[in-house]
Tab-separated table of N, CA, C and O in Angstrom:
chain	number	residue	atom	x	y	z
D	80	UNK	N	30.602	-37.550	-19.721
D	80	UNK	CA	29.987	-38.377	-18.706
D	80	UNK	C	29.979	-37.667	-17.356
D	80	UNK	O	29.084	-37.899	-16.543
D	81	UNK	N	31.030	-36.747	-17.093
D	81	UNK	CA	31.225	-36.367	-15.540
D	81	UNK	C	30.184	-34.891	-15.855
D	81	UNK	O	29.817	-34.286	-14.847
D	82	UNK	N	29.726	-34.336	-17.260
D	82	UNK	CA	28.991	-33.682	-16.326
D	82	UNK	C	27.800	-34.141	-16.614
D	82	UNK	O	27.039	-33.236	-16.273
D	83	UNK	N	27.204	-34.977	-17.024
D	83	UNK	CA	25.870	-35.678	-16.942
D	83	UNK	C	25.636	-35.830	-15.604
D	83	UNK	O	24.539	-35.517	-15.143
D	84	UNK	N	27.052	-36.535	-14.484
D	84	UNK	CA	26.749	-36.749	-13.462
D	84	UNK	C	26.934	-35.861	-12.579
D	84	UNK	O	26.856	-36.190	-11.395
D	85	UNK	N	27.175	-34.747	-12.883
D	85	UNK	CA	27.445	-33.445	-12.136
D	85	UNK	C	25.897	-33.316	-11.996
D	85	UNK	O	25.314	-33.682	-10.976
D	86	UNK	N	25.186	-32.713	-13.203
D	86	UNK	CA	23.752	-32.462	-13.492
D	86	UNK	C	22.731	-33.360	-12.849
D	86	UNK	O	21.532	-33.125	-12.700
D	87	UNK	N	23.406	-34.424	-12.495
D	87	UNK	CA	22.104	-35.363	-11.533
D	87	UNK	C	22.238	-35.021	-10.410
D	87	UNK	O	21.337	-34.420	-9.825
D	88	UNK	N	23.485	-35.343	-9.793
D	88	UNK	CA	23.845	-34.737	-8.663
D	88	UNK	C	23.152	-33.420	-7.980
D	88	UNK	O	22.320	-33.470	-7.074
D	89	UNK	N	23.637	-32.283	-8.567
D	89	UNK	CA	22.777	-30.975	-8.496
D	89	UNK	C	21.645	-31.216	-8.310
D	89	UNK	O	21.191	-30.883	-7.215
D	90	UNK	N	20.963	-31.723	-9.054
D	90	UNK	CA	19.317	-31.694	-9.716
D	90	UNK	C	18.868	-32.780	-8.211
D	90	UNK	O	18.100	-32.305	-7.373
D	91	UNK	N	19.408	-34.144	-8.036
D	91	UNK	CA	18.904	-34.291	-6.713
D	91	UNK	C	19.367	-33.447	-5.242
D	91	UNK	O	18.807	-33.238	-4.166
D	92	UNK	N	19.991	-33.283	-5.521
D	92	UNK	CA	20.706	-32.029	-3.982
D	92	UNK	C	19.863	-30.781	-3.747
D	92	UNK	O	19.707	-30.251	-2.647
D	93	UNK	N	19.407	-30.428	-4.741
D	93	UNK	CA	18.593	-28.861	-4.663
D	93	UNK	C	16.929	-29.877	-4.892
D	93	UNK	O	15.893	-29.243	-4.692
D	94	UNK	N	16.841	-30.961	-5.184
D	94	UNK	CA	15.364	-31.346	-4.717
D	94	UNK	C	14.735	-30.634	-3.392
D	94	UNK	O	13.709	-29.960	-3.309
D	95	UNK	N	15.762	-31.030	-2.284
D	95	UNK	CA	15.159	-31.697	-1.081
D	95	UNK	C	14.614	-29.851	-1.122
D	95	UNK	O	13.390	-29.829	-0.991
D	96	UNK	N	15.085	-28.684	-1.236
D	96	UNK	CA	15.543	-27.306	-1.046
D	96	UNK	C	14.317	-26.817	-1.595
D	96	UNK	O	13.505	-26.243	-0.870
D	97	UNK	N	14.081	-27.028	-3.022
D	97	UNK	CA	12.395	-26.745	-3.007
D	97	UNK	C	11.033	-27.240	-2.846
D	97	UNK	O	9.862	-26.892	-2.990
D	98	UNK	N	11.770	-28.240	-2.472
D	98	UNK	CA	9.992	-28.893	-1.267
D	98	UNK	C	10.116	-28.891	-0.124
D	98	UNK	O	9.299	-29.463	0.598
D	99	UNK	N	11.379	-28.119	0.442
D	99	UNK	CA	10.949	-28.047	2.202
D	99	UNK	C	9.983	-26.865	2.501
D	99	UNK	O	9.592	-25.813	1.997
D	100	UNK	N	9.833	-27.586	3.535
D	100	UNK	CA	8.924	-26.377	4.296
D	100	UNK	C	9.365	-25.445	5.670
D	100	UNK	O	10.524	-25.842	5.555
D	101	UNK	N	9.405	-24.935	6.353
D	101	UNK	CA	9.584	-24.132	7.593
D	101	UNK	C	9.170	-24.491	8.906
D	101	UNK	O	7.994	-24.743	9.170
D	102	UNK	N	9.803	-24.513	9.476
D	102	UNK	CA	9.030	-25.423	10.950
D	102	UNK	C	7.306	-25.190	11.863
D	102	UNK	O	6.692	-25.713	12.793
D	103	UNK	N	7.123	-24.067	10.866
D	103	UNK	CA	5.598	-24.010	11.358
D	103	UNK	C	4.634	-24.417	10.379
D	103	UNK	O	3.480	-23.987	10.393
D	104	UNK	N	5.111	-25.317	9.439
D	104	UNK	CA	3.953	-25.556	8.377
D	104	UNK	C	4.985	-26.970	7.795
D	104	UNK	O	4.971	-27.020	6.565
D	105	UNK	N	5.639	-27.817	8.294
D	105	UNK	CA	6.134	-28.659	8.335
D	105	UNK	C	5.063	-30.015	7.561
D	105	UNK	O	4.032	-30.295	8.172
D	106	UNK	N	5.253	-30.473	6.777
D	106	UNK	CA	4.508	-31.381	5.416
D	106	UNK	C	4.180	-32.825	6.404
D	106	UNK	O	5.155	-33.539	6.168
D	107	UNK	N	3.575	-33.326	7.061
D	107	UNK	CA	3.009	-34.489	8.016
D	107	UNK	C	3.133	-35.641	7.000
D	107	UNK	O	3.516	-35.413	5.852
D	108	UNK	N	2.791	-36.952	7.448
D	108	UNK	CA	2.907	-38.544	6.356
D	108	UNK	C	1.798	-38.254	5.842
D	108	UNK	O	1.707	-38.582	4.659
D	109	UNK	N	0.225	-37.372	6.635
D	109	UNK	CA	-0.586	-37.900	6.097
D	109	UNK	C	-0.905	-36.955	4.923
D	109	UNK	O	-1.794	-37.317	4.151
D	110	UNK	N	-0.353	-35.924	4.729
D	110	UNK	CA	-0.904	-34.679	3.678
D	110	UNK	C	-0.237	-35.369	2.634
D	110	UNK	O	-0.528	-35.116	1.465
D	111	UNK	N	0.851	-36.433	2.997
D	111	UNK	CA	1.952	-36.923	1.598
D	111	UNK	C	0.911	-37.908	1.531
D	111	UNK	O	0.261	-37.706	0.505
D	112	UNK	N	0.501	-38.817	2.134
D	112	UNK	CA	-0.150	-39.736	2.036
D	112	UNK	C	-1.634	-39.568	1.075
D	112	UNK	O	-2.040	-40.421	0.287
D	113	UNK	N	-2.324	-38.204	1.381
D	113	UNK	CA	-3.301	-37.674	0.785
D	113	UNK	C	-2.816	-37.442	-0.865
D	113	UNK	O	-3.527	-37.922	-1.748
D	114	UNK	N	-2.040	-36.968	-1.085
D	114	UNK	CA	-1.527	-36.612	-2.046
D	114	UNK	C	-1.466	-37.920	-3.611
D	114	UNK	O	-1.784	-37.910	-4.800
D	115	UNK	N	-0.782	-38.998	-2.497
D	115	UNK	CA	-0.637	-40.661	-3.580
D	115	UNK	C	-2.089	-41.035	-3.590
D	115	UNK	O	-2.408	-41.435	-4.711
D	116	UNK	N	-3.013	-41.045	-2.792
D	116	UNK	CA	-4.374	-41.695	-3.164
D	116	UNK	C	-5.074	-40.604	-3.735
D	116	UNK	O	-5.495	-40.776	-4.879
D	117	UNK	N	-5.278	-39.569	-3.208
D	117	UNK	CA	-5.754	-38.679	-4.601
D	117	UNK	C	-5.124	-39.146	-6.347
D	117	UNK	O	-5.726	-39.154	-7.421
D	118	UNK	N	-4.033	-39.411	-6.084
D	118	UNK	CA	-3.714	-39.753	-7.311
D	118	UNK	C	-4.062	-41.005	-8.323
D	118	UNK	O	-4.232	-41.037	-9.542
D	119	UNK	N	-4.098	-42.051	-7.276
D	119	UNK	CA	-4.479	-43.464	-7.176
D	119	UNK	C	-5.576	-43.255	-7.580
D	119	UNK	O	-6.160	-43.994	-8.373
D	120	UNK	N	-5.994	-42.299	-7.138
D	120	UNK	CA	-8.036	-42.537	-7.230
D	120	UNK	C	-8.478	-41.866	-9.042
D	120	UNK	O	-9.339	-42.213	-9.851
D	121	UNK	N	-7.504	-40.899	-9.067
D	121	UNK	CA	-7.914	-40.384	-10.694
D	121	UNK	C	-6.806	-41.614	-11.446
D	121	UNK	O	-7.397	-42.138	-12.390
D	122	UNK	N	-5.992	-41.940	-11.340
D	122	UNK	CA	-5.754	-42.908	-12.324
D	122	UNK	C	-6.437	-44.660	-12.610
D	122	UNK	O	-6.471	-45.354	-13.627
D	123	UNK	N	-6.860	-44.876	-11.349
D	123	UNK	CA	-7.635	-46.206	-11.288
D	123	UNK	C	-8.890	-45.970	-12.235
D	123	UNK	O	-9.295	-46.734	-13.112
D	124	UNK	N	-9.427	-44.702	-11.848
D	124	UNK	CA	-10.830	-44.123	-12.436
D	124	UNK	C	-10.658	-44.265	-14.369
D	124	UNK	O	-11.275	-44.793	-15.294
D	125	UNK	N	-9.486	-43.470	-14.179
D	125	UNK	CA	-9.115	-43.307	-15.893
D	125	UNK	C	-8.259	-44.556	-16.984
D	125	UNK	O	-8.105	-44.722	-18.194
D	126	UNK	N	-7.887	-45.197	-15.801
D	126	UNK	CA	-7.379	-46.825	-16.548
D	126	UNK	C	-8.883	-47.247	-16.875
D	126	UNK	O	-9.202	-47.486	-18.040
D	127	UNK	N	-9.758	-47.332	-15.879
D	127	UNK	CA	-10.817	-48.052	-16.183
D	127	UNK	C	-11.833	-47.449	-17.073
D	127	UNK	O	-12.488	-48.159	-17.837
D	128	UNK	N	-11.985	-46.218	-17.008
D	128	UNK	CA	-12.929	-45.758	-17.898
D	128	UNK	C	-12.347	-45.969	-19.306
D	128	UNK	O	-12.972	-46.342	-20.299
D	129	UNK	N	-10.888	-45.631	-19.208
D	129	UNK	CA	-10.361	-45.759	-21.070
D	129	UNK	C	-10.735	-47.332	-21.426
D	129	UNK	O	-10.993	-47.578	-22.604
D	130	UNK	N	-10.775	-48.407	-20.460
D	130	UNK	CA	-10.636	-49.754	-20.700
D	130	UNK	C	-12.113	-49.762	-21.612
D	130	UNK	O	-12.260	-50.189	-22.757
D	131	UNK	N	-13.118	-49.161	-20.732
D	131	UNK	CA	-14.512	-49.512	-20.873
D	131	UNK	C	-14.744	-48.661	-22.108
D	131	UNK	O	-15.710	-49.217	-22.630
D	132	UNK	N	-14.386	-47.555	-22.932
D	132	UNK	CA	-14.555	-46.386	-23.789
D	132	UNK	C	-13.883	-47.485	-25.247
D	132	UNK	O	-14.448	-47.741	-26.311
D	133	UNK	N	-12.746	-47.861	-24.834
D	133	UNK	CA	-12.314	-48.722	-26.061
D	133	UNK	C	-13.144	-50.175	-26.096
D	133	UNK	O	-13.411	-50.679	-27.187
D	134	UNK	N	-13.469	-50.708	-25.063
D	134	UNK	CA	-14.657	-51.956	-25.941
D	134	UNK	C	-15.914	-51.219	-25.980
D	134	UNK	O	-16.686	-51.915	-26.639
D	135	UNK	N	-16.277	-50.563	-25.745
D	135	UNK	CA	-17.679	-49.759	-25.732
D	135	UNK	C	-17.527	-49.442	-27.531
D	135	UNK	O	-18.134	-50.036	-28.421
D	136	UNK	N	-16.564	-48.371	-27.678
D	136	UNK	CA	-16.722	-47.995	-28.716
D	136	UNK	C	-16.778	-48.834	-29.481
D	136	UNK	O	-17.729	-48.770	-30.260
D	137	UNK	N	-15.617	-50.228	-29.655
D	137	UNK	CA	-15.343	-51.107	-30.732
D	137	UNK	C	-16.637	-51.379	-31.308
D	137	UNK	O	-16.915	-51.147	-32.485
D	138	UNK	N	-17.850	-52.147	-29.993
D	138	UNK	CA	-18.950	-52.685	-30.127
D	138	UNK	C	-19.632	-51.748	-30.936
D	138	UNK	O	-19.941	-52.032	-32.093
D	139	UNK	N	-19.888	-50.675	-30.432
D	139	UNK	CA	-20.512	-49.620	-31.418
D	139	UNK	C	-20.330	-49.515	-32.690
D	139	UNK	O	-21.113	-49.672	-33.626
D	140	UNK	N	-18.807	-49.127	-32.644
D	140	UNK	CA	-18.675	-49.185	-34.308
D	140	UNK	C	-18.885	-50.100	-35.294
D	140	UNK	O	-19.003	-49.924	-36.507
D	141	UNK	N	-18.943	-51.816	-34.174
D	141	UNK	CA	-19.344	-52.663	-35.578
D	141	UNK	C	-20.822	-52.714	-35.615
D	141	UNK	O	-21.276	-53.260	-36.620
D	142	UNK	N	-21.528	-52.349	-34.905
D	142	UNK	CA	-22.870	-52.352	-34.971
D	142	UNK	C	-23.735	-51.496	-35.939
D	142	UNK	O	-24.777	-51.714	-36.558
D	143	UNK	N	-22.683	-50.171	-35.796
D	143	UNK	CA	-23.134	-48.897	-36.615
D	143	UNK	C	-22.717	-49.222	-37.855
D	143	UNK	O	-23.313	-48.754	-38.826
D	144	UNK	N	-21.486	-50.186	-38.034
D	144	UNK	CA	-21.504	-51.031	-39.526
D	144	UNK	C	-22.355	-51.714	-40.153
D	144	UNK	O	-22.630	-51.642	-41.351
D	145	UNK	N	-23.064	-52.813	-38.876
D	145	UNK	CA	-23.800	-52.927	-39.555
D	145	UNK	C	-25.696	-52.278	-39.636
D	145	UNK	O	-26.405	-52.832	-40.476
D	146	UNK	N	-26.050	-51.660	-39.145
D	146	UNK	CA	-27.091	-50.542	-39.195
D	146	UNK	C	-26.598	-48.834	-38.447
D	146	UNK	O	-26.449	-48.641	-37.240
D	147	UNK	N	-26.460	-48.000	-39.313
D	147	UNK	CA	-26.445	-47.187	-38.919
D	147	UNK	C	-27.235	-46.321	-38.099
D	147	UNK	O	-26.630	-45.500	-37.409
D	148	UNK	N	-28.724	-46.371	-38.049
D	148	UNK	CA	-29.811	-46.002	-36.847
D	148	UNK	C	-29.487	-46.563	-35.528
D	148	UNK	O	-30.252	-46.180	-34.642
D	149	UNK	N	-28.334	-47.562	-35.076
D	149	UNK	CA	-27.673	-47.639	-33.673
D	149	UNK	C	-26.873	-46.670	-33.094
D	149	UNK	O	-26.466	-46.817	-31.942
D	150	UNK	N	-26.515	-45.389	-33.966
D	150	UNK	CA	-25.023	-44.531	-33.303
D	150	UNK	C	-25.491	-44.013	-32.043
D	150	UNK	O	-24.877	-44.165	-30.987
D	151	UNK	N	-27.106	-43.105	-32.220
D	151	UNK	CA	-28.095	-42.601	-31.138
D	151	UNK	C	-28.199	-43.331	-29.631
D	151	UNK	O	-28.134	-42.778	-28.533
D	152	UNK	N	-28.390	-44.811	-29.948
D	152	UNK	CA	-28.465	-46.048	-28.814
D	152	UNK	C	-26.717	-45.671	-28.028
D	152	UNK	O	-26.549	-45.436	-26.832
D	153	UNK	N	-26.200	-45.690	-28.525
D	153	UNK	CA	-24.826	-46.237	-28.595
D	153	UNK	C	-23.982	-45.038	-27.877
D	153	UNK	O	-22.978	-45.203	-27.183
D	154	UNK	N	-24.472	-44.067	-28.125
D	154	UNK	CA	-23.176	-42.415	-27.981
D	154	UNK	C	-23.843	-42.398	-26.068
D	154	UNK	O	-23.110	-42.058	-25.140
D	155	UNK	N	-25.014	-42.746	-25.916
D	155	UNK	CA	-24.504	-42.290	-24.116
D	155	UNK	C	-24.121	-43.414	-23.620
D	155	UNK	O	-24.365	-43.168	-22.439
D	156	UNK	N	-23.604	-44.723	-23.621
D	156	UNK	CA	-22.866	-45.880	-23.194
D	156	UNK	C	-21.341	-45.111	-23.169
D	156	UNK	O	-20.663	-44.930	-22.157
D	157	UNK	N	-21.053	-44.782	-24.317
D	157	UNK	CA	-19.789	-43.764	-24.579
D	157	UNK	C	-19.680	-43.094	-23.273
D	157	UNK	O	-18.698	-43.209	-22.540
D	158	UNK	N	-20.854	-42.302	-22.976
D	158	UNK	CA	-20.770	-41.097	-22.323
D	158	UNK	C	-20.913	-41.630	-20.542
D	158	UNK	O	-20.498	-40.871	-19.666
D	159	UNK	N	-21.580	-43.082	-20.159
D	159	UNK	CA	-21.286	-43.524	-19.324
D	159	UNK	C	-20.158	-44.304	-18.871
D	159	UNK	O	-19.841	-44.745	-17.766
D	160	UNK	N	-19.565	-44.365	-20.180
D	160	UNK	CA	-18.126	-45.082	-19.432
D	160	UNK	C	-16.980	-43.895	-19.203
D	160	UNK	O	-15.916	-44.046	-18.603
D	161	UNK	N	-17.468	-42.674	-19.834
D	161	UNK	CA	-16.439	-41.493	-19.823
D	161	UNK	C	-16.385	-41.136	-18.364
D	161	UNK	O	-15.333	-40.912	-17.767
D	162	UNK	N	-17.842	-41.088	-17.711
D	162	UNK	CA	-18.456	-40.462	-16.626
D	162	UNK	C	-17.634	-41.097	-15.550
D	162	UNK	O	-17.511	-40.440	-14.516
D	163	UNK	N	-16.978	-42.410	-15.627
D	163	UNK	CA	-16.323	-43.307	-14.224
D	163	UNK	C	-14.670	-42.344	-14.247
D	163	UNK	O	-14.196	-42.176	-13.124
D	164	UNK	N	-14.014	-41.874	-15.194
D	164	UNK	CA	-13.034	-40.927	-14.988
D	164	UNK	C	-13.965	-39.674	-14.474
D	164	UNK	O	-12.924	-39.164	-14.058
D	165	UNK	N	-14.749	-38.919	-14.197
D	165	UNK	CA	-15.190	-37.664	-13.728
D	165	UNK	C	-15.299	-38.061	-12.305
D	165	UNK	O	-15.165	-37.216	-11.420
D	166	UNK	N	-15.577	-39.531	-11.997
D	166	UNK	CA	-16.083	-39.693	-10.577
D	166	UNK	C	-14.696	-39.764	-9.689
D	166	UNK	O	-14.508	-39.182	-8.621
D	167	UNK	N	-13.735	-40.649	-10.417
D	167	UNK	CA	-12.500	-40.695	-9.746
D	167	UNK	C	-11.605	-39.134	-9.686
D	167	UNK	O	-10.784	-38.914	-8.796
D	168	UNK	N	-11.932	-38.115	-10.804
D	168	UNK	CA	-11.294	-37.007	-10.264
D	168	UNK	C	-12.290	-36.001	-9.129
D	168	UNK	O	-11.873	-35.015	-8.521
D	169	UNK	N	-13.367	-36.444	-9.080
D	169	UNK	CA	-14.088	-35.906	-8.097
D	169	UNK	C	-13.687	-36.368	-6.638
D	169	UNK	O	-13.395	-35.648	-5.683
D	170	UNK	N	-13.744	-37.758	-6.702
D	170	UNK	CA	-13.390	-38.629	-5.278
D	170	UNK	C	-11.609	-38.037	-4.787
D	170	UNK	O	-11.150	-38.150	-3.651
D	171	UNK	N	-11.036	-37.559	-5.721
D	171	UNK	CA	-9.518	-37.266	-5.881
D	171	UNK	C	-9.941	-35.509	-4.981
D	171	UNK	O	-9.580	-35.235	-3.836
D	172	UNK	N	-10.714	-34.634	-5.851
D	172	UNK	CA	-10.986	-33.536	-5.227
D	172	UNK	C	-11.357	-33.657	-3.391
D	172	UNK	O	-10.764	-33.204	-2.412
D	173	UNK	N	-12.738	-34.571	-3.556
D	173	UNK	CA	-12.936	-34.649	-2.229
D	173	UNK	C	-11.647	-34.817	-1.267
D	173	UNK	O	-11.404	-34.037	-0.346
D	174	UNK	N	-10.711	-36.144	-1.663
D	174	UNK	CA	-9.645	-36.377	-1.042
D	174	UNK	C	-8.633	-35.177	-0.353
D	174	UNK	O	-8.374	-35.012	0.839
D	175	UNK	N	-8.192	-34.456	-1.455
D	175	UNK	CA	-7.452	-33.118	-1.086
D	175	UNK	C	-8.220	-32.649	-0.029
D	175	UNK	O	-7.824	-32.701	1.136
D	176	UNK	N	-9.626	-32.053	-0.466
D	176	UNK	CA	-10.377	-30.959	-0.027
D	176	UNK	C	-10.415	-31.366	1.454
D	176	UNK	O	-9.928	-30.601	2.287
D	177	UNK	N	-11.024	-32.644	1.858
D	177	UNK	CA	-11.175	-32.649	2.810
D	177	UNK	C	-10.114	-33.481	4.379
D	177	UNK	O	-10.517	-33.350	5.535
């Protein structure tokens, strides 16, 4: 048990040591701040697109059960609900970038 808690100990103590920075390039709230909504923005994007990809598909597949000449109709709905995760890691890029 004592060195499990040795090993946490350490492991938070030498955190702070490799994410500091030097007093001329010192890390501001808002670059941290940039950092959580960039993140926010690709995971909101990708909760929702997986949400929309799993009833999208379901529908598809029972449709293509029952006529198979629907898969054609059906595969870019797929490909538009994929497209709302590309936008949120784009909006995530912009975020950093700019």
């Amino acid at each position: 048990m004592n060195k499990k808690l040795f090993a946490f100990a350490t492991v938070l103590l030498t955190g702070a040591a490799l994410f500091a920075q030097d007093a001329s390039g010192a890390a501001s709230g808002a670059s941290v701040l940039k950092y959580f909504a960039a993140a926010l923005a690709v995971g909101i994007a990708c909760i929702g697109g997986g949400m929309a990809v799993g009833k999208i598909g379901a529908a598809a597949m029972g449709a293509m059960s029952e006529n198979a000449e629907l898969s054609g109709k059906a595969l870019p709905f797929v490909g538009l609900a994929e497209g709302i995760c590309l936008w949120g890691f784009l909006v995530a890029l912009l975020i950093i970038i700019l």
